[in-house]
Amino acid sequence: MPGTRISFASDFDTARVLVEKQAYSLVISELSVGRQDAYEFLSHYRATESGAEGLFIALVGEPTRATLAKVAESSVDSFVLKPFTIDSIKN
């Protein structure tokens, strides 16, 4: 798709650098990577010009009530439970 840019980061420190350098209208992120969670990164993304209006989708691997409640209270726009398929995302 012309004009589409896709970047990958293996950790939240790298992701923070990416969103500081470039505008992203959509971020899809694991909710947790190792001992880190995405909430600090989400706050950082929201503080950027593109993040203020951009979409943030969290990938949730352990959908406990506590986890889903925290996601619902955050500024995450949507979440996808893992494992998932392309068809489940389309629906």
mmCIF file with all atom_site columns, C-alpha atoms in Angstrom:
data_model
loop_
_atom_site.group_PDB
_atom_site.id
_atom_site.type_symbol
_atom_site.label_atom_id
_atom_site.label_alt_id
_atom_site.label_comp_id
_atom_site.label_asym_id
_atom_site.label_entity_id
_atom_site.label_seq_id
_atom_site.pdbx_PDB_ins_code
_atom_site.Cartn_x
_atom_site.Cartn_y
_atom_site.Cartn_z
_atom_site.occupancy
_atom_site.B_iso_or_equiv
_atom_site.pdbx_formal_charge
_atom_site.auth_seq_id
_atom_site.auth_comp_id
_atom_site.auth_asym_id
_atom_site.auth_atom_id
_atom_site.pdbx_PDB_model_num
ATOM 1  C CA . MET A 1 1  ? 0.000   0.000   0.000  1.00 0.00 ? 1  MET A CA 1
ATOM 2  C CA . PRO A 1 2  ? 1.653   3.294   -1.062 1.00 0.00 ? 2  PRO A CA 1
ATOM 3  C CA . GLY A 1 3  ? 2.516   5.580   1.830  1.00 0.00 ? 3  GLY A CA 1
ATOM 4  C CA . THR A 1 4  ? 2.252   2.820   4.435  1.00 0.00 ? 4  THR A CA 1
ATOM 5  C CA . ARG A 1 5  ? 5.180   2.418   6.783  1.00 0.00 ? 5  ARG A CA 1
ATOM 6  C CA . ILE A 1 6  ? 5.584   -0.574  9.063  1.00 0.00 ? 6  ILE A CA 1
ATOM 7  C CA . SER A 1 7  ? 8.186   -0.687  11.811 1.00 0.00 ? 7  SER A CA 1
ATOM 8  C CA . PHE A 1 8  ? 8.993   -3.410  14.303 1.00 0.00 ? 8  PHE A CA 1
ATOM 9  C CA . ALA A 1 9  ? 10.475  -3.131  17.785 1.00 0.00 ? 9  ALA A CA 1
ATOM 10 C CA . SER A 1 10 ? 11.461  -6.011  20.019 1.00 0.00 ? 10 SER A CA 1
ATOM 11 C CA . ASP A 1 11 ? 11.235  -3.952  23.208 1.00 0.00 ? 11 ASP A CA 1
ATOM 12 C CA . PHE A 1 12 ? 9.534   -0.831  24.520 1.00 0.00 ? 12 PHE A CA 1
ATOM 13 C CA . ASP A 1 13 ? 12.755  1.229   24.639 1.00 0.00 ? 13 ASP A CA 1
ATOM 14 C CA . THR A 1 14 ? 13.178  0.774   20.892 1.00 0.00 ? 14 THR A CA 1
ATOM 15 C CA . ALA A 1 15 ? 9.479   1.487   20.325 1.00 0.00 ? 15 ALA A CA 1
ATOM 16 C CA . ARG A 1 16 ? 9.760   4.773   22.250 1.00 0.00 ? 16 ARG A CA 1
ATOM 17 C CA . VAL A 1 17 ? 12.627  5.880   20.009 1.00 0.00 ? 17 VAL A CA 1
ATOM 18 C CA . LEU A 1 18 ? 10.613  4.998   16.894 1.00 0.00 ? 18 LEU A CA 1
ATOM 19 C CA . VAL A 1 19 ? 7.537   7.019   17.894 1.00 0.00 ? 19 VAL A CA 1
ATOM 20 C CA . GLU A 1 20 ? 9.740   9.991   18.779 1.00 0.00 ? 20 GLU A CA 1
ATOM 21 C CA . LYS A 1 21 ? 11.359  9.988   15.333 1.00 0.00 ? 21 LYS A CA 1
ATOM 22 C CA . GLN A 1 22 ? 8.331   9.216   13.138 1.00 0.00 ? 22 GLN A CA 1
ATOM 23 C CA . ALA A 1 23 ? 4.569   9.741   13.182 1.00 0.00 ? 23 ALA A CA 1
ATOM 24 C CA . TYR A 1 24 ? 2.471   6.596   13.509 1.00 0.00 ? 24 TYR A CA 1
ATOM 25 C CA . SER A 1 25 ? -1.304  6.635   13.121 1.00 0.00 ? 25 SER A CA 1
ATOM 26 C CA . LEU A 1 26 ? -1.595  3.044   14.378 1.00 0.00 ? 26 LEU A CA 1
ATOM 27 C CA . VAL A 1 27 ? 0.427   1.123   16.947 1.00 0.00 ? 27 VAL A CA 1
ATOM 28 C CA . ILE A 1 28 ? -0.142  -2.556  17.645 1.00 0.00 ? 28 ILE A CA 1
ATOM 29 C CA . SER A 1 29 ? 1.723   -3.654  20.735 1.00 0.00 ? 29 SER A CA 1
ATOM 30 C CA . GLU A 1 30 ? 2.076   -6.618  23.018 1.00 0.00 ? 30 GLU A CA 1
ATOM 31 C CA . LEU A 1 31 ? 0.617   -5.729  26.388 1.00 0.00 ? 31 LEU A CA 1
ATOM 32 C CA . SER A 1 32 ? 3.699   -7.100  28.096 1.00 0.00 ? 32 SER A CA 1
ATOM 33 C CA . VAL A 1 33 ? 7.197   -7.977  27.000 1.00 0.00 ? 33 VAL A CA 1
ATOM 34 C CA . GLY A 1 34 ? 9.158   -9.805  29.651 1.00 0.00 ? 34 GLY A CA 1
ATOM 35 C CA . ARG A 1 35 ? 8.855   -7.773  32.843 1.00 0.00 ? 35 ARG A CA 1
ATOM 36 C CA . GLN A 1 36 ? 7.751   -4.610  31.044 1.00 0.00 ? 36 GLN A CA 1
ATOM 37 C CA . ASP A 1 37 ? 4.183   -3.671  30.250 1.00 0.00 ? 37 ASP A CA 1
ATOM 38 C CA . ALA A 1 38 ? 2.904   -1.389  27.531 1.00 0.00 ? 38 ALA A CA 1
ATOM 39 C CA . TYR A 1 39 ? 1.306   1.252   29.757 1.00 0.00 ? 39 TYR A CA 1
ATOM 40 C CA . GLU A 1 40 ? 4.431   3.410   30.082 1.00 0.00 ? 40 GLU A CA 1
ATOM 41 C CA . PHE A 1 41 ? 5.028   3.118   26.339 1.00 0.00 ? 41 PHE A CA 1
ATOM 42 C CA . LEU A 1 42 ? 1.359   3.947   25.713 1.00 0.00 ? 42 LEU A CA 1
ATOM 43 C CA . SER A 1 43 ? 1.696   7.137   27.792 1.00 0.00 ? 43 SER A CA 1
ATOM 44 C CA . HIS A 1 44 ? 4.817   8.044   25.836 1.00 0.00 ? 44 HIS A CA 1
ATOM 45 C CA . TYR A 1 45 ? 3.038   7.423   22.512 1.00 0.00 ? 45 TYR A CA 1
ATOM 46 C CA . ARG A 1 46 ? 0.013   9.481   23.590 1.00 0.00 ? 46 ARG A CA 1
ATOM 47 C CA . ALA A 1 47 ? 2.332   12.391  24.414 1.00 0.00 ? 47 ALA A CA 1
ATOM 48 C CA . THR A 1 48 ? 3.562   12.549  20.805 1.00 0.00 ? 48 THR A CA 1
ATOM 49 C CA . GLU A 1 49 ? 1.730   14.570  18.192 1.00 0.00 ? 49 GLU A CA 1
ATOM 50 C CA . SER A 1 50 ? 0.652   11.503  16.201 1.00 0.00 ? 50 SER A CA 1
ATOM 51 C CA . GLY A 1 51 ? -0.135  9.492   19.336 1.00 0.00 ? 51 GLY A CA 1
ATOM 52 C CA . ALA A 1 52 ? -2.638  12.035  20.569 1.00 0.00 ? 52 ALA A CA 1
ATOM 53 C CA . GLU A 1 53 ? -4.905  11.136  17.658 1.00 0.00 ? 53 GLU A CA 1
ATOM 54 C CA . GLY A 1 54 ? -3.509  7.719   16.714 1.00 0.00 ? 54 GLY A CA 1
ATOM 55 C CA . LEU A 1 55 ? -4.920  4.295   17.492 1.00 0.00 ? 55 LEU A CA 1
ATOM 56 C CA . PHE A 1 56 ? -3.294  1.952   19.991 1.00 0.00 ? 56 PHE A CA 1
ATOM 57 C CA . ILE A 1 57 ? -4.233  -1.726  19.921 1.00 0.00 ? 57 ILE A CA 1
ATOM 58 C CA . ALA A 1 58 ? -2.915  -4.035  22.629 1.00 0.00 ? 58 ALA A CA 1
ATOM 59 C CA . LEU A 1 59 ? -2.312  -7.757  22.142 1.00 0.00 ? 59 LEU A CA 1
ATOM 60 C CA . VAL A 1 60 ? -3.357  -9.550  25.330 1.00 0.00 ? 60 VAL A CA 1
ATOM 61 C CA . GLY A 1 61 ? -1.989  -13.008 26.083 1.00 0.00 ? 61 GLY A CA 1
ATOM 62 C CA . GLU A 1 62 ? -3.381  -13.523 29.582 1.00 0.00 ? 62 GLU A CA 1
ATOM 63 C CA . PRO A 1 63 ? -6.946  -12.194 29.665 1.00 0.00 ? 63 PRO A CA 1
ATOM 64 C CA . THR A 1 64 ? -7.517  -12.194 33.423 1.00 0.00 ? 64 THR A CA 1
ATOM 65 C CA . ARG A 1 65 ? -10.207 -9.948  34.868 1.00 0.00 ? 65 ARG A CA 1
ATOM 66 C CA . ALA A 1 66 ? -7.544  -7.713  36.393 1.00 0.00 ? 66 ALA A CA 1
ATOM 67 C CA . THR A 1 67 ? -5.687  -7.401  33.091 1.00 0.00 ? 67 THR A CA 1
ATOM 68 C CA . LEU A 1 68 ? -8.825  -6.621  31.095 1.00 0.00 ? 68 LEU A CA 1
ATOM 69 C CA . ALA A 1 69 ? -9.979  -4.098  33.714 1.00 0.00 ? 69 ALA A CA 1
ATOM 70 C CA . LYS A 1 70 ? -6.624  -2.297  33.522 1.00 0.00 ? 70 LYS A CA 1
ATOM 71 C CA . VAL A 1 71 ? -6.794  -2.273  29.711 1.00 0.00 ? 71 VAL A CA 1
ATOM 72 C CA . ALA A 1 72 ? -10.322 -0.861  29.836 1.00 0.00 ? 72 ALA A CA 1
ATOM 73 C CA . GLU A 1 73 ? -9.234  1.912   32.205 1.00 0.00 ? 73 GLU A CA 1
ATOM 74 C CA . SER A 1 74 ? -6.238  2.884   30.068 1.00 0.00 ? 74 SER A CA 1
ATOM 75 C CA . SER A 1 75 ? -6.189  4.889   26.863 1.00 0.00 ? 75 SER A CA 1
ATOM 76 C CA . VAL A 1 76 ? -5.909  1.717   24.748 1.00 0.00 ? 76 VAL A CA 1
ATOM 77 C CA . ASP A 1 77 ? -8.308  2.048   21.809 1.00 0.00 ? 77 ASP A CA 1
ATOM 78 C CA . SER A 1 78 ? -8.880  -1.674  21.428 1.00 0.00 ? 78 SER A CA 1
ATOM 79 C CA . PHE A 1 79 ? -7.353  -5.015  22.276 1.00 0.00 ? 79 PHE A CA 1
ATOM 80 C CA . VAL A 1 80 ? -7.044  -8.424  20.669 1.00 0.00 ? 80 VAL A CA 1
ATOM 81 C CA . LEU A 1 81 ? -6.868  -11.625 22.687 1.00 0.00 ? 81 LEU A CA 1
ATOM 82 C CA . LYS A 1 82 ? -4.100  -14.034 21.740 1.00 0.00 ? 82 LYS A CA 1
ATOM 83 C CA . PRO A 1 83 ? -3.953  -16.376 20.014 1.00 0.00 ? 83 PRO A CA 1
ATOM 84 C CA . PHE A 1 84 ? -5.804  -14.775 17.139 1.00 0.00 ? 84 PHE A CA 1
ATOM 85 C CA . THR A 1 85 ? -6.353  -15.232 13.443 1.00 0.00 ? 85 THR A CA 1
ATOM 86 C CA . ILE A 1 86 ? -6.787  -12.666 10.690 1.00 0.00 ? 86 ILE A CA 1
ATOM 87 C CA . ASP A 1 87 ? -10.489 -13.612 10.524 1.00 0.00 ? 87 ASP A CA 1
ATOM 88 C CA . SER A 1 88 ? -10.963 -12.885 14.228 1.00 0.00 ? 88 SER A CA 1
ATOM 89 C CA . ILE A 1 89 ? -9.445  -9.422  13.739 1.00 0.00 ? 89 ILE A CA 1
ATOM 90 C CA . LYS A 1 90 ? -11.700 -8.692  10.752 1.00 0.00 ? 90 LYS A CA 1
ATOM 91 C CA . ASN A 1 91 ? -14.762 -9.481  12.861 1.00 0.00 ? 91 ASN A CA 1
#
